[in-house]
C-alpha positions as CSV (number, residue, x, y, z in Angstrom):
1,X,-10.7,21.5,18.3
2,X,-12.0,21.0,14.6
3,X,-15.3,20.1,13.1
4,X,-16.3,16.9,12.9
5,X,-19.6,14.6,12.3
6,X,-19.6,11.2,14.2
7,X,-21.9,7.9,13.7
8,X,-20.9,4.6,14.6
9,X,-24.0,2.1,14.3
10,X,-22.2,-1.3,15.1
11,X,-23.6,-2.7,18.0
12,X,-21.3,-4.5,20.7
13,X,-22.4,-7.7,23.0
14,X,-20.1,-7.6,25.9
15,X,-19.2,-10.3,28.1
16,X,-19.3,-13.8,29.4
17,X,-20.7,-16.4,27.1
18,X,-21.7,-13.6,25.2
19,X,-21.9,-16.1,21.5
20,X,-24.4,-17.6,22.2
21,X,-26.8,-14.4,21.8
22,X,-25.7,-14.8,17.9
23,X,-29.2,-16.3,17.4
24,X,-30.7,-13.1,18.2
25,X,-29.0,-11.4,15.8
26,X,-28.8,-12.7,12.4
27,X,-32.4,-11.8,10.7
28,X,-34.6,-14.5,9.7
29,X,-34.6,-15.9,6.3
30,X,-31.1,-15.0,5.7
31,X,-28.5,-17.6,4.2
32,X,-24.9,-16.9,5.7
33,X,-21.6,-17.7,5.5
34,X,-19.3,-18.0,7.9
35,X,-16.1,-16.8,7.4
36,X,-12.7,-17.8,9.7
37,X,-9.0,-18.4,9.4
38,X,-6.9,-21.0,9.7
39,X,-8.8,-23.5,11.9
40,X,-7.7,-22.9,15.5
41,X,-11.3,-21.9,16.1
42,X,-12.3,-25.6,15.6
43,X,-9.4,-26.6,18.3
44,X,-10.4,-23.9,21.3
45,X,-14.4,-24.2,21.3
46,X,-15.3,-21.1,19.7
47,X,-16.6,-23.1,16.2
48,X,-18.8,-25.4,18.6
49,X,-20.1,-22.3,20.0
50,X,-21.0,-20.3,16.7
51,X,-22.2,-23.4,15.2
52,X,-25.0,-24.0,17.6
53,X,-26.1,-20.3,18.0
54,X,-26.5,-21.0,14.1
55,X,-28.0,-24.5,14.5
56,X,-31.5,-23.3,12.7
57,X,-30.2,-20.9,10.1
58,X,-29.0,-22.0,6.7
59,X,-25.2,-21.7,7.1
60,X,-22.0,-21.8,4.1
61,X,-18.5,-22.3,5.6
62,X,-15.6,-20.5,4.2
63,X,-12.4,-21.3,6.0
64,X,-8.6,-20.4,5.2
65,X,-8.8,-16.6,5.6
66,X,-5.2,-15.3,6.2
67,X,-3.3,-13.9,8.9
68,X,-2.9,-11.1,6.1
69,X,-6.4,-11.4,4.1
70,X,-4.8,-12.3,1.3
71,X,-7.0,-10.9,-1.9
72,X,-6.8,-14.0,-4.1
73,X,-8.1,-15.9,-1.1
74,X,-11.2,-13.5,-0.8
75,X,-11.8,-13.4,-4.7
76,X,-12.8,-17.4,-3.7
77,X,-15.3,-16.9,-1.2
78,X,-16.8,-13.8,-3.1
79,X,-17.7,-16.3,-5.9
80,X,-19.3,-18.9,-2.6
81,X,-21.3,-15.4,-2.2
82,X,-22.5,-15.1,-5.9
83,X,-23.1,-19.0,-6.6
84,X,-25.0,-19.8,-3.3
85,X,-27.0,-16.6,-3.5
86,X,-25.6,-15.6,0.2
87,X,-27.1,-12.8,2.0
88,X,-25.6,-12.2,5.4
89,X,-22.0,-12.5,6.0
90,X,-20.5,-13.6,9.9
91,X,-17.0,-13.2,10.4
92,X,-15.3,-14.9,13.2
93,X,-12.0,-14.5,14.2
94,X,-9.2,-11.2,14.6
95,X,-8.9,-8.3,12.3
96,X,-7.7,-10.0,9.4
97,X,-10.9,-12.3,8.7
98,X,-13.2,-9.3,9.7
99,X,-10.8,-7.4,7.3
100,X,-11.3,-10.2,4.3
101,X,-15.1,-9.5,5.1
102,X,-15.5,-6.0,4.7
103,X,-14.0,-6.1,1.2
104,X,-16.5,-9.2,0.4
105,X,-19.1,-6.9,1.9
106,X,-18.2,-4.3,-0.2
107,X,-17.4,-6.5,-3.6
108,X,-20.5,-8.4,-3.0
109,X,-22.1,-5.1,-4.5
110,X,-19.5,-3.6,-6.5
111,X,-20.6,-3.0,-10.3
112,X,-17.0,-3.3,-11.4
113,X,-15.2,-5.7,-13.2
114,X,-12.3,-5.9,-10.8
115,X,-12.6,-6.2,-7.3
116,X,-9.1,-5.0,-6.4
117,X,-10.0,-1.7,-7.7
118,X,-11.7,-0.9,-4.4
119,X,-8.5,-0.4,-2.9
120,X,-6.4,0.6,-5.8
121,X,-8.6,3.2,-6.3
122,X,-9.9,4.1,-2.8
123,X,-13.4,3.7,-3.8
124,X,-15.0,4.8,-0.8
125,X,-17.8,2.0,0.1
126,X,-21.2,3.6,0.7
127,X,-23.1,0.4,0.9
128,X,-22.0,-3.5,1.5
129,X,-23.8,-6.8,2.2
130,X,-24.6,-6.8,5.9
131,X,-22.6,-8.6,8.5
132,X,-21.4,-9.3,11.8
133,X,-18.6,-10.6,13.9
134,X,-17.3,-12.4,16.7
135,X,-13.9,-11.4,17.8
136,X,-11.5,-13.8,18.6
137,X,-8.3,-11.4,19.2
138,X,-8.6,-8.6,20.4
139,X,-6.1,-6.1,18.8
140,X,-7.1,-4.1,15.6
141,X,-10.8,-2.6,16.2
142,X,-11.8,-3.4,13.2
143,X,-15.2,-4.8,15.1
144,X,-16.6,-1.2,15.6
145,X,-15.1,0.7,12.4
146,X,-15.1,0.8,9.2
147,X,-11.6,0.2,7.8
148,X,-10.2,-2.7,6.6
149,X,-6.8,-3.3,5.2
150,X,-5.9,-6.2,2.5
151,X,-3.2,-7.9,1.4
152,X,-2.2,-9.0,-2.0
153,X,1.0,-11.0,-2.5
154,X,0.9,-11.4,-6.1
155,X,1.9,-7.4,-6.2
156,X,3.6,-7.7,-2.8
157,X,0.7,-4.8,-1.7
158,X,-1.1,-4.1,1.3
159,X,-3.9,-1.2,0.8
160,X,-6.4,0.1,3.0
161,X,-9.9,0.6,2.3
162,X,-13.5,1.7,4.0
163,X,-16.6,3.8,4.1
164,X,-19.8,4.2,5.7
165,X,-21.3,1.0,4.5
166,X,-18.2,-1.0,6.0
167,X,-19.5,-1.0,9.5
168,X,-20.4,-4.4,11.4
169,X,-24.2,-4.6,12.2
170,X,-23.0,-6.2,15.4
171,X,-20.1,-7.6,16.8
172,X,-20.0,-10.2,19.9
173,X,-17.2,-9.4,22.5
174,X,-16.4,-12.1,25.0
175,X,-13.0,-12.1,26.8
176,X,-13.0,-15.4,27.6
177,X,-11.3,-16.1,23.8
178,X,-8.3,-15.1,24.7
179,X,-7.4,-17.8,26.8
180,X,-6.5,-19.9,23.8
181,X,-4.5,-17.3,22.1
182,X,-0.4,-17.3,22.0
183,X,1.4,-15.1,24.0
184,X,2.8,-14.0,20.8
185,X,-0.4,-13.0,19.6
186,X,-1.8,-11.5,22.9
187,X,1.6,-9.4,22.5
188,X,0.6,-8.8,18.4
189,X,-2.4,-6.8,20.1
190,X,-1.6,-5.0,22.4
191,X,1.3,-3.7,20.8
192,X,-1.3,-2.5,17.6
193,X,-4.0,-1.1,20.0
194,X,-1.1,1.0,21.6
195,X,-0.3,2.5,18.3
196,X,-3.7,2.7,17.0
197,X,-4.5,5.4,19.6
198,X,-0.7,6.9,18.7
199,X,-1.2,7.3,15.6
200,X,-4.3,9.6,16.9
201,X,-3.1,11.2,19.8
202,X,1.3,11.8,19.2
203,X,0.7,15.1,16.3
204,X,-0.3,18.4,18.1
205,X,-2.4,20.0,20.5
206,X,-5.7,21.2,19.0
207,X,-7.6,21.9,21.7
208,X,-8.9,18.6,22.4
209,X,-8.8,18.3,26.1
210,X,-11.1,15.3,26.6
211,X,-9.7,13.5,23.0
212,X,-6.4,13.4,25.0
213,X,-7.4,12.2,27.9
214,X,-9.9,9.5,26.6
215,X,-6.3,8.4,24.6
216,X,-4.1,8.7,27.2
217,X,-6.4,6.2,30.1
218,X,-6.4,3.7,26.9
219,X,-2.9,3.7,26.9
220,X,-2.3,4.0,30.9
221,X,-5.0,0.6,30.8
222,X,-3.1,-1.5,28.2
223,X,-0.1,-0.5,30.1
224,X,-1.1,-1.7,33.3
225,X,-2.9,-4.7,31.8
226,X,-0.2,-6.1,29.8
227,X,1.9,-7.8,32.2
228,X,-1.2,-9.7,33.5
229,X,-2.7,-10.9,30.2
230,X,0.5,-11.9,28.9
231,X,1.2,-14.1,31.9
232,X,-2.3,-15.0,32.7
233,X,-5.0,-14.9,30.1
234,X,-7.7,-16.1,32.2
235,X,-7.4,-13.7,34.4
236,X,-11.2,-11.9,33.4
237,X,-10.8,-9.1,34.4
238,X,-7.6,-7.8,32.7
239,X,-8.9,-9.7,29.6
240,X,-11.8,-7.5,29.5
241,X,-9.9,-4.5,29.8
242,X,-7.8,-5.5,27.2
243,X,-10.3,-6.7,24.9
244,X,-12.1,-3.0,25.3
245,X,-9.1,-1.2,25.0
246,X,-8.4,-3.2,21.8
247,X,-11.6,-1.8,20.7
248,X,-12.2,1.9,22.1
249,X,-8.3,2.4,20.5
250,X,-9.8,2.0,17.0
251,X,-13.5,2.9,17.2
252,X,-13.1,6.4,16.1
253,X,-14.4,8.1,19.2
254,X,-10.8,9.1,20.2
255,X,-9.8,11.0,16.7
256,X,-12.9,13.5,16.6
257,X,-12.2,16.9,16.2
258,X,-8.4,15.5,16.2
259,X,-5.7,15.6,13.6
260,X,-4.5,12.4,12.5
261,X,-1.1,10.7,11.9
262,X,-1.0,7.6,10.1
263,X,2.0,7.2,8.4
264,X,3.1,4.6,11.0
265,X,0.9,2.1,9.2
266,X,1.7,3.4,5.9
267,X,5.2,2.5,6.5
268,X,4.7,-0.6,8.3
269,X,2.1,-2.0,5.8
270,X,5.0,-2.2,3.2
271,X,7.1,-4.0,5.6
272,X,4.5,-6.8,5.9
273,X,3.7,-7.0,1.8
274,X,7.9,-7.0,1.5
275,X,9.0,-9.4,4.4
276,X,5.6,-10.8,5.7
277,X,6.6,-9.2,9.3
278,X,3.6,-9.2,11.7
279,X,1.8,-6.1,11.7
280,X,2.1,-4.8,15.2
281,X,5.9,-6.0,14.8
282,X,6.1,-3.6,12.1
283,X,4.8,-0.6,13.5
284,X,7.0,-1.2,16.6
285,X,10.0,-1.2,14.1
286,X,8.6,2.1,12.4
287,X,7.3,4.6,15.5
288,X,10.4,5.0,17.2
289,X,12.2,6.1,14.2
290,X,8.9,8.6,12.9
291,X,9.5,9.7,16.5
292,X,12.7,10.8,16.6
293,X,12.7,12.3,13.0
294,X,9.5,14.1,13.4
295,X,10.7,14.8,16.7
296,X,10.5,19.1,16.4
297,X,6.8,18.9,15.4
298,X,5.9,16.2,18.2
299,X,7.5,17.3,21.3
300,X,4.6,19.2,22.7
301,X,2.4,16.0,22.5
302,X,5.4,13.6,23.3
303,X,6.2,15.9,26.4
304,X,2.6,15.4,27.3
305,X,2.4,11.9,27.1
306,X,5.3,11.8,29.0
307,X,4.2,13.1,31.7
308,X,0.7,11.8,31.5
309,X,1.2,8.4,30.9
310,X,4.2,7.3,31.8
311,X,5.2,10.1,34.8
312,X,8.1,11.9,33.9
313,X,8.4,14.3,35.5
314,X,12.0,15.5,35.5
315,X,13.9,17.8,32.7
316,X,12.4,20.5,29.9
317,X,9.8,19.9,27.4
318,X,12.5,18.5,24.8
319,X,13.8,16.1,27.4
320,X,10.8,14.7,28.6
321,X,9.8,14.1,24.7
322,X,13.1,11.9,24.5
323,X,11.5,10.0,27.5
324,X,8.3,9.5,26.3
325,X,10.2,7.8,22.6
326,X,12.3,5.8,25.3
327,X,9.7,4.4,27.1
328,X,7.8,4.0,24.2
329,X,10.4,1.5,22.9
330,X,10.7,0.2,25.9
331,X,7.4,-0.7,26.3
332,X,7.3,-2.8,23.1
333,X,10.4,-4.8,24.1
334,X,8.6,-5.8,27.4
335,X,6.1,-7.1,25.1
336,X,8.8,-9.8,23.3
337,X,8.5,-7.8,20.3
338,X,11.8,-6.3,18.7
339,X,12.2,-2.9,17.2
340,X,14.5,-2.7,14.8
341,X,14.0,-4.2,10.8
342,X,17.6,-5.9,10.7
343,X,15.9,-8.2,13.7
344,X,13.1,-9.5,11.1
345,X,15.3,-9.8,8.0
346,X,19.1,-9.5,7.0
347,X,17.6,-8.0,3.5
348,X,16.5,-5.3,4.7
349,X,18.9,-3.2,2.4
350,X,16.7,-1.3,-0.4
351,X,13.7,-1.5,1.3
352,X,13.6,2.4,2.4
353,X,14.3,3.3,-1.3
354,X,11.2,0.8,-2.5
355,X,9.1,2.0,0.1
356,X,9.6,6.2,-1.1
357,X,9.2,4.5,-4.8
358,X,6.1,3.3,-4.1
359,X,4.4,5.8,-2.7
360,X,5.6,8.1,-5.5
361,X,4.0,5.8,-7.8
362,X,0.7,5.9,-5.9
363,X,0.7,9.6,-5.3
364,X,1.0,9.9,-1.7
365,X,3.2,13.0,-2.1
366,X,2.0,14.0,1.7
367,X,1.1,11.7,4.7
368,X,0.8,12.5,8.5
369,X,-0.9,14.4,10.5
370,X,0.3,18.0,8.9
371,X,0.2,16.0,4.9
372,X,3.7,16.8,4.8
373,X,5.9,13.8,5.0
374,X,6.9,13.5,1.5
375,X,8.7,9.8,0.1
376,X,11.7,10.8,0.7
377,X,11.0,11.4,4.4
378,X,9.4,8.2,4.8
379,X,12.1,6.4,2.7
380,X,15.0,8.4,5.6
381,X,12.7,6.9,8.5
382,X,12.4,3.5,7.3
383,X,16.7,3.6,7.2
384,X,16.4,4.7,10.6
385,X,14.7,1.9,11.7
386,X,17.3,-0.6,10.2
């Protein structure tokens, strides 16, 4: 396998009524501010909850965060940071507030003028103003990693960002928060925590014997807890497994010593800046397609997680890689969530050729796992997926 270095200092609080240990962990003398989205955690208990663990620290409230973290948004709390002299940040909600507060984490101590710059640049962020989180949906990992991916509509962009200093001090865990989530959201998640560990796992083998299999029993778990949370979200102990899934998918314990793919979310972030298509929705609409057309310098890995986690066992390597892209799909239509781009938009004509345009313009002359899927590869997947 290849060399790799690996720290990851966030510390998780697992469990049952598990918010309530928030006291414990914001240091004393530190003046907050509490970031959410758009409300709902005022309507399913989980504001009550935070609000008394932070009963005797000074608290700020900064509500609205997008389901997208929308950068004009964020620019508006970042001045609630500078004007009330904050010092701690606590985000509570899904990826997309914890998102919105690693970029105020990081712009909090950014010498620059312009804040977007971050991401336009790829600054890599070596230091940010501390924070935690409590997760309300499970799905991205962005509670135990560094990465955070933001949205400005102004541009119609959607760039990613991260760095050492972007981790969450801590991040509280309880599965009981799911129980108040839509079905369509439950299905959001697990459909993204399934492709997180793709994107990781589906290039080529490397040697990485215990990197696959630590993949694969993510995948066989959200497999097998899928029907159950979808149909019954207070069913414990499938939302636990869920909710840790969600998390060890994304945590970067999985991708050591492993080549990376990526371009999945490359592609799909454009479809969500273009048509504002749910992001799991539009890497469901994507992987198929990278499948098929990367299909040659796959097959060994898609063979493998064929047989592995989905038990075919029948045919030669090539057709038990046409399996595993089957099931694959399959899988994400038993979620409720379509596959193709003409079942989000009838505009969809153009978009392939934007998509190749813009990442000329920003450089990215290679992405995957081998850096070799040029624009105009991406902009032939992205008509595949039509």
């Amino acid at each position: 396998m290849n060399n790799f270095e690996y720290k990851n200092p966030t510390k998780i609080i697992f469990g049952k009524d598990s918010i309530e240990k928030l006291t414990n962990e914001i240091p004393k003398g530190a003046k907050v501010l509490l970031l959410y989205g758009g409300g709902s955690i005022k309507k399913n208990g989980i504001y009550d909850q935070v609000k008394k663990a932070l009963s005797s620290i000074d608290t700020i409230e900064f509500g609205g965060i997008p389901a997208n973290p929308e950068y004009d948004v964020l620019m508006k709390a970042l001045k609630v940071i500078k004007d009330e002299k904050i010092t701690y940040l606590l985000a509570v909600g899904g990826g997309s507030v914890i998102d919105g507060t690693k970029f105020l984490s990081a712009a909090a101590l950014y010498d620059g003028d312009t804040p977007w710059d971050i991401l336009k640049n790829n600054i890599r962020s070596t230091k940010g103003m501390p924070f935690g989180t409590v997760l309300t949906l499970p799905a991205t990992g962005s509670e135990m990693n560094s990465g955070a991916v933001i949205t400005r509509q102004e541009t119609k962009e959607k760039l990613a960002m991260g760095g050492p200093g972007l981790f969450p001090v801590f991040s509280i865990l309880d599965p009981q928060v799911i129980t108040s989530i839509p079905q369509r959201q439950i299905a959001n998640g697990l459909a993204d925590a399934f492709t997180h560990v793709l994107e990781q796992y589906m290039t080529y083998p490397v040697g990485g014997l215990l990197q696959d299999r630590f993949a694969e029993s993510i995948l066989q778990t959200l497999i097998e807890v899928a029907p159950t949370v979808l149909k019954d979200p207070t069913d414990y102990q499938a939302a636990s497994n869920f909710m840790w899934s969600c998390t060890m998918a994304l945590n970067g314990l999985i991708q050591q010593g492993m080549p990376g793919d990526w371009a999945v979310h490359m592609m799909g972030h454009e479809l969500t800046a273009l048509f504002g298509i749910d992001h799991a929705r539009t890497l469901a609409i994507i992987t198929p397609s990278h499948y098929t057309y990367n299909f040659e310098s796959k097959k060994e890995k898609l063979a493998q997680y064929a047989e592995r986690v989905w038990g075919v066992t029948e045919g030669n390597l090539d057709d038990k890689a046409y399996a595993a892209i089957e099931k694959t799909e399959a899988f994400f239509k038993d979620l409720g969530i379509d596959t193709k781009l003409s079942d989000y938009t009838k505009d969809f004509e153009g978009t392939a050729e934007e998509i190749a345009k813009r990442f000329t313009n920003r450089g990215w002359k290679g992405l995957g796992e081998r850096q070799a899927l040029t624009p105009q590869d991406a902009e032939k997947i992205v008509k595949m997926a039509y």
